[in-house]
Amino acid sequence: MVETGHFALVLAFALALVQSVVPLVGARTGEARLMAAGGPVAIAGFALTALAFAALTAAYVQSDFSVANVWQNSHSLKPMLYKVTGTWGNHEGSMLLWVVILAFFGALVAVFGRNLPATLRANVLAVQGWIGAAFLLFVLATSNPFVRLEPAPFEGRDLNPILQDIGLAIHPPLLYLGYVGFSISFSFAVAALIEGRIDAAWARWVRPWTLAAWVFLTGGIAMGSYWAYYELGWGGFWFWDPVENASFMPWLAGTALLHSAIVMEKRSALKIWTILLAILTFSLSLLGTFLVRSGVLTSVHAFATDPTRGVFILGILVVFIGGSLALFALRAGSLTAGGLFHPISREGALVLNNLFLTTATATVLVGTLYPLVVEAISGDKISVGAPFFNLTFGPLMLPLLLLIPFGPLLAWKRGDVFAVAQRLMAAFGGALLAVLATLLLVDGASVFAALGIGIAVWMVLGALTDLAQKSALGAVPLGVAARRFAGLPRSVFGTALAHMGMGLSVLGIVATVAFEVEHITVMKPGETTEIAGRTLRFEGVAPVQGPNFTETQARFVLMQGGVSRGALISSKRIYTARQMPTTEAGILTRGLSQLYVSLGDETGDGGMVVRIWWKPLVTLIWLGGAVMMAGGAVSLTDRRLRVGAPSRRTRPSAVPSGAKA
């Protein structure tokens, strides 16, 4: 099975070369049969890469330690879930997953893009073939997951204990579906530049693919944040780690691309900007891949790799980013800017949104790469941490968050900002009430926190106002408003949900950062401690034997009014194979808030250092991400956003009576 997987990967590389050349030649020569070859080749390439991935997964499931990758990252006693997820819990396996997802998206274009113009579809598949061939060559030449060991070791070295978690089953696949999904937008952009035809129809074709990638990347970032929050025992949800930034930058650029494509589809405007954003978004995804796998970063997320892999990926970056930007520069002079619109309009609001998002992306990019550039030039090692990003990224986001509710309520082409402000008065009143309630009931000194909560409430109520206005709630009888509400396009609901989800995440971030309570103490069994008006009692410790680890579990009970309100278990583990310790945080959720307990070292008198947090509304951070994903998914079901576009059917001309058919 292992040799079958390796051979399938070689065949997939050969087919990727065919896919990268044959449809392109067909599009240039107008040969329909050559253009049509791209679809079946893309589907076959996906089948072969999926077979290779299945072969590697089978080796992990069977604990085949004759495969070097399995020996380095698995163990016979590891639970089955982690044997499967361990397939992509390493450099080689994760790159194979990357390639499988890339081939999967290419196959989707082949299957669901049949209504695309033949030349555009052929060019898109050819560009996908270029990307696939480059990364398949990278896997085969530098990161082959099927390398054998002779003789085969009796036992494996086990997977990194931090990765032995359900998060590994969810976070990397979602993240890669987002990263790689933007390759379709990139391929559409390069294909349009090759063909020299960019119009509103192109924007309609590319928007569903961009939206799908954005949904997956949103989920991947949110899941990664929560995974780090509960697994590392540090109590934080975002560290501005360089690899976190590497996933955040394509999300920001992809969000700008989505909004830019809307303007292009509706008004045939921002053509040049939309094409450039499509190129830059996937370029940032490639940059993220380079940062994780080149060895230039020291991060909990980064794979330790040798420099030759980094040089290879750097070459891929130069070819695809440099090549696409060079093509863009050649074609930019012949591209028209598109339709005109008044600055005060929905188009103008979307352009302003893009300016803020792209500037924020540039800020994160500079903060991420600056230490690397300084080290490369001078050899000095510096770090750019949270203070820099908070002082630069935060002020850029503040006006954007304030303006978000205005956009959907403005009219196309020319809007009335004063009329929109009047419609948003109820939302403004609710936000002002939230600010006053925070100052009066929570903390009168936390002015900035109160304003942040007011902005979050403003965004949520602004999204609800958009739905109410479009269904004419209050202006027509309730039954009529209900029917209008039910008849609204799904993209309207999707937009409202996405903006509402952003507001919920902002609310969770502000409340957690401003009002969380931290308490570090030494506790012995039977002792209690107070935190945020609550009593936590330490019940005691107990040893536990896991399948491939030993664990010391500490049990705590939350008390209020002398009554138990729930229990949680925090523990410290030692994984047998690697002798690596980990801390498993205990988390007790109460409403939208959480009690978070992390264990420290034992003291000589039988006590234990305990770090405790009370985190108000912290779950809204990730609930908001889920609502944003739901908004994108709802928009994808809109009839107007189906992948592809309806083909025009010509009406058959009438045959005169007596004429021969």
GROMACS .gro file of N, CA, C and O in nm, residues 120 123-125 127-128 130-131 182-198 202-203 205-207 209-210 257 264 271-283 323-325 327-328 331 335:
model
  216
  120LEU      N    1  -1.192   3.032  -2.038
  120LEU     CA    2  -1.166   3.068  -1.899
  120LEU      C    3  -1.148   2.944  -1.814
  120LEU      O    4  -1.055   2.935  -1.732
  123ASN      N    5  -0.808   2.788  -1.885
  123ASN     CA    6  -0.698   2.864  -1.827
  123ASN      C    7  -0.692   2.849  -1.674
  123ASN      O    8  -0.585   2.840  -1.615
  124VAL      N    9  -0.810   2.849  -1.610
  124VAL     CA   10  -0.815   2.831  -1.465
  124VAL      C   11  -0.756   2.695  -1.426
  124VAL      O   12  -0.673   2.685  -1.334
  125LEU      N   13  -0.796   2.591  -1.496
  125LEU     CA   14  -0.744   2.457  -1.466
  125LEU      C   15  -0.595   2.447  -1.494
  125LEU      O   16  -0.521   2.377  -1.423
  127VAL      N   17  -0.373   2.697  -1.465
  127VAL     CA   18  -0.302   2.763  -1.355
  127VAL      C   19  -0.303   2.674  -1.231
  127VAL      O   20  -0.202   2.663  -1.161
  128GLN      N   21  -0.417   2.610  -1.205
  128GLN     CA   22  -0.421   2.515  -1.093
  128GLN      C   23  -0.321   2.402  -1.114
  128GLN      O   24  -0.258   2.354  -1.018
  130TRP      N   25  -0.035   2.432  -1.271
  130TRP     CA   26   0.099   2.486  -1.238
  130TRP      C   27   0.125   2.478  -1.088
  130TRP      O   28   0.232   2.433  -1.046
  131ILE      N   29   0.028   2.522  -1.011
  131ILE     CA   30   0.046   2.521  -0.865
  131ILE      C   31   0.062   2.379  -0.815
  131ILE      O   32   0.150   2.348  -0.733
  182PHE      N   33  -0.814   2.980  -0.166
  182PHE     CA   34  -0.786   3.107  -0.234
  182PHE      C   35  -0.706   3.086  -0.361
  182PHE      O   36  -0.691   3.180  -0.441
  183SER      N   37  -0.651   2.965  -0.382
  183SER     CA   38  -0.581   2.938  -0.507
  183SER      C   39  -0.676   2.947  -0.625
  183SER      O   40  -0.633   2.981  -0.737
  184ILE      N   41  -0.805   2.917  -0.604
  184ILE     CA   42  -0.901   2.927  -0.712
  184ILE      C   43  -0.920   3.073  -0.753
  184ILE      O   44  -0.924   3.106  -0.872
  185SER      N   45  -0.932   3.163  -0.656
  185SER     CA   46  -0.941   3.306  -0.687
  185SER      C   47  -0.816   3.351  -0.762
  185SER      O   48  -0.825   3.428  -0.859
  186PHE      N   49  -0.700   3.304  -0.718
  186PHE     CA   50  -0.574   3.336  -0.786
  186PHE      C   51  -0.576   3.284  -0.929
  186PHE      O   52  -0.539   3.356  -1.024
  187SER      N   53  -0.620   3.160  -0.946
  187SER     CA   54  -0.623   3.101  -1.081
  187SER      C   55  -0.720   3.176  -1.172
  187SER      O   56  -0.691   3.197  -1.291
  188PHE      N   57  -0.834   3.216  -1.117
  188PHE     CA   58  -0.929   3.295  -1.196
  188PHE      C   59  -0.866   3.428  -1.237
  188PHE      O   60  -0.885   3.475  -1.350
  189ALA      N   61  -0.793   3.491  -1.146
  189ALA     CA   62  -0.732   3.621  -1.176
  189ALA      C   63  -0.625   3.606  -1.285
  189ALA      O   64  -0.623   3.683  -1.382
  190VAL      N   65  -0.536   3.507  -1.270
  190VAL     CA   66  -0.431   3.487  -1.369
  190VAL      C   67  -0.492   3.445  -1.503
  190VAL      O   68  -0.448   3.492  -1.610
  191ALA      N   69  -0.595   3.360  -1.499
  191ALA     CA   70  -0.661   3.318  -1.623
  191ALA      C   71  -0.724   3.437  -1.694
  191ALA      O   72  -0.717   3.449  -1.817
  192ALA      N   73  -0.786   3.527  -1.617
  192ALA     CA   74  -0.846   3.646  -1.678
  192ALA      C   75  -0.739   3.736  -1.738
  192ALA      O   76  -0.759   3.796  -1.845
  193LEU      N   77  -0.624   3.747  -1.671
  193LEU     CA   78  -0.515   3.829  -1.725
  193LEU      C   79  -0.458   3.766  -1.853
  193LEU      O   80  -0.423   3.837  -1.947
  194ILE      N   81  -0.448   3.634  -1.855
  194ILE     CA   82  -0.400   3.565  -1.974
  194ILE      C   83  -0.494   3.591  -2.091
  194ILE      O   84  -0.452   3.620  -2.204
  195GLU      N   85  -0.624   3.581  -2.063
  195GLU     CA   86  -0.725   3.596  -2.168
  195GLU      C   87  -0.749   3.743  -2.203
  195GLU      O   88  -0.793   3.775  -2.313
  196GLY      N   89  -0.721   3.832  -2.104
  196GLY     CA   90  -0.744   3.974  -2.128
  196GLY      C   91  -0.890   4.014  -2.121
  196GLY      O   92  -0.928   4.120  -2.173
  197ARG      N   93  -0.971   3.934  -2.054
  197ARG     CA   94  -1.114   3.964  -2.043
  197ARG      C   95  -1.155   3.960  -1.896
  197ARG      O   96  -1.152   3.855  -1.833
  198ILE      N   97  -1.194   4.078  -1.846
  198ILE     CA   98  -1.235   4.088  -1.705
  198ILE      C   99  -1.362   4.172  -1.702
  198ILE      O  100  -1.361   4.288  -1.743
  202TRP      N  101  -1.711   3.773  -1.460
  202TRP     CA  102  -1.595   3.712  -1.397
  202TRP      C  103  -1.607   3.723  -1.245
  202TRP      O  104  -1.577   3.629  -1.171
  203ALA      N  105  -1.650   3.839  -1.197
  203ALA     CA  106  -1.664   3.859  -1.052
  203ALA      C  107  -1.768   3.765  -0.995
  203ALA      O  108  -1.752   3.711  -0.884
  205TRP      N  109  -1.844   3.471  -1.110
  205TRP     CA  110  -1.789   3.335  -1.109
  205TRP      C  111  -1.689   3.315  -0.996
  205TRP      O  112  -1.683   3.207  -0.937
  206VAL      N  113  -1.609   3.419  -0.966
  206VAL     CA  114  -1.502   3.400  -0.868
  206VAL      C  115  -1.552   3.417  -0.724
  206VAL      O  116  -1.493   3.362  -0.631
  207ARG      N  117  -1.663   3.489  -0.705
  207ARG     CA  118  -1.704   3.522  -0.569
  207ARG      C  119  -1.742   3.398  -0.485
  207ARG      O  120  -1.705   3.391  -0.367
  209TRP      N  121  -1.621   3.097  -0.492
  209TRP     CA  122  -1.498   3.028  -0.451
  209TRP      C  123  -1.427   3.105  -0.341
  209TRP      O  124  -1.377   3.046  -0.244
  210THR      N  125  -1.423   3.237  -0.357
  210THR     CA  126  -1.360   3.321  -0.255
  210THR      C  127  -1.436   3.312  -0.123
  210THR      O  128  -1.375   3.302  -0.015
  257LEU      N  129  -1.111   4.121  -0.063
  257LEU     CA  130  -1.143   4.067  -0.196
  257LEU      C  131  -1.292   4.040  -0.212
  257LEU      O  132  -1.351   4.070  -0.316
  264MET      N  133  -1.750   4.493  -0.809
  264MET     CA  134  -1.723   4.461  -0.950
  264MET      C  135  -1.842   4.391  -1.014
  264MET      O  136  -1.878   4.417  -1.129
  271LYS      N  137  -1.219   4.683  -1.115
  271LYS     CA  138  -1.168   4.562  -1.180
  271LYS      C  139  -1.021   4.538  -1.148
  271LYS      O  140  -0.980   4.427  -1.110
  272ILE      N  141  -0.940   4.643  -1.165
  272ILE     CA  142  -0.796   4.628  -1.142
  272ILE      C  143  -0.769   4.591  -0.996
  272ILE      O  144  -0.687   4.503  -0.965
  273TRP      N  145  -0.839   4.657  -0.905
  273TRP     CA  146  -0.821   4.634  -0.762
  273TRP      C  147  -0.861   4.491  -0.724
  273TRP      O  148  -0.793   4.425  -0.644
  274THR      N  149  -0.970   4.441  -0.782
  274THR     CA  150  -1.016   4.306  -0.750
  274THR      C  151  -0.917   4.201  -0.798
  274THR      O  152  -0.887   4.105  -0.726
  275ILE      N  153  -0.866   4.219  -0.919
  275ILE     CA  154  -0.766   4.126  -0.971
  275ILE      C  155  -0.642   4.125  -0.883
  275ILE      O  156  -0.588   4.019  -0.847
  276LEU      N  157  -0.596   4.244  -0.845
  276LEU     CA  158  -0.477   4.253  -0.762
  276LEU      C  159  -0.500   4.187  -0.626
  276LEU      O  160  -0.412   4.116  -0.574
  277LEU      N  161  -0.617   4.208  -0.567
  277LEU     CA  162  -0.647   4.146  -0.437
  277LEU      C  163  -0.650   3.994  -0.448
  277LEU      O  164  -0.607   3.923  -0.357
  278ALA      N  165  -0.704   3.941  -0.558
  278ALA     CA  166  -0.708   3.796  -0.577
  278ALA      C  167  -0.566   3.739  -0.581
  278ALA      O  168  -0.539   3.631  -0.525
  279ILE      N  169  -0.475   3.813  -0.645
  279ILE     CA  170  -0.336   3.768  -0.651
  279ILE      C  171  -0.269   3.778  -0.514
  279ILE      O  172  -0.202   3.684  -0.468
  280LEU      N  173  -0.290   3.890  -0.447
  280LEU     CA  174  -0.224   3.913  -0.319
  280LEU      C  175  -0.274   3.818  -0.210
  280LEU      O  176  -0.197   3.776  -0.123
  281THR      N  177  -0.403   3.785  -0.213
  281THR     CA  178  -0.458   3.698  -0.108
  281THR      C  179  -0.392   3.562  -0.110
  281THR      O  180  -0.347   3.511  -0.006
  282PHE      N  181  -0.384   3.501  -0.228
  282PHE     CA  182  -0.318   3.370  -0.234
  282PHE      C  183  -0.168   3.383  -0.214
  282PHE      O  184  -0.104   3.292  -0.160
  283SER      N  185  -0.111   3.496  -0.256
  283SER     CA  186   0.032   3.517  -0.232
  283SER      C  187   0.062   3.518  -0.082
  283SER      O  188   0.164   3.464  -0.037
  323GLY      N  189   0.567   3.606  -1.089
  323GLY     CA  190   0.510   3.587  -1.223
  323GLY      C  191   0.373   3.648  -1.237
  323GLY      O  192   0.342   3.714  -1.338
  324SER      N  193   0.288   3.627  -1.138
  324SER     CA  194   0.152   3.681  -1.147
  324SER      C  195   0.152   3.834  -1.141
  324SER      O  196   0.077   3.900  -1.213
  325LEU      N  197   0.239   3.892  -1.056
  325LEU     CA  198   0.246   4.038  -1.049
  325LEU      C  199   0.306   4.096  -1.176
  325LEU      O  200   0.265   4.205  -1.221
  327LEU      N  201   0.271   3.962  -1.477
  327LEU     CA  202   0.160   3.954  -1.573
  327LEU      C  203   0.059   4.064  -1.549
  327LEU      O  204   0.007   4.127  -1.644
  328PHE      N  205   0.031   4.090  -1.421
  328PHE     CA  206  -0.061   4.198  -1.387
  328PHE      C  207  -0.007   4.333  -1.436
  328PHE      O  208  -0.082   4.415  -1.491
  331ARG      N  209  -0.055   4.367  -1.810
  331ARG     CA  210  -0.194   4.381  -1.853
  331ARG      C  211  -0.263   4.504  -1.794
  331ARG      O  212  -0.370   4.543  -1.841
  335LEU      N  213  -0.640   4.731  -1.890
  335LEU     CA  214  -0.761   4.707  -1.811
  335LEU      C  215  -0.831   4.839  -1.784
  335LEU      O  216  -0.767   4.940  -1.751
   0.00000   0.00000   0.00000
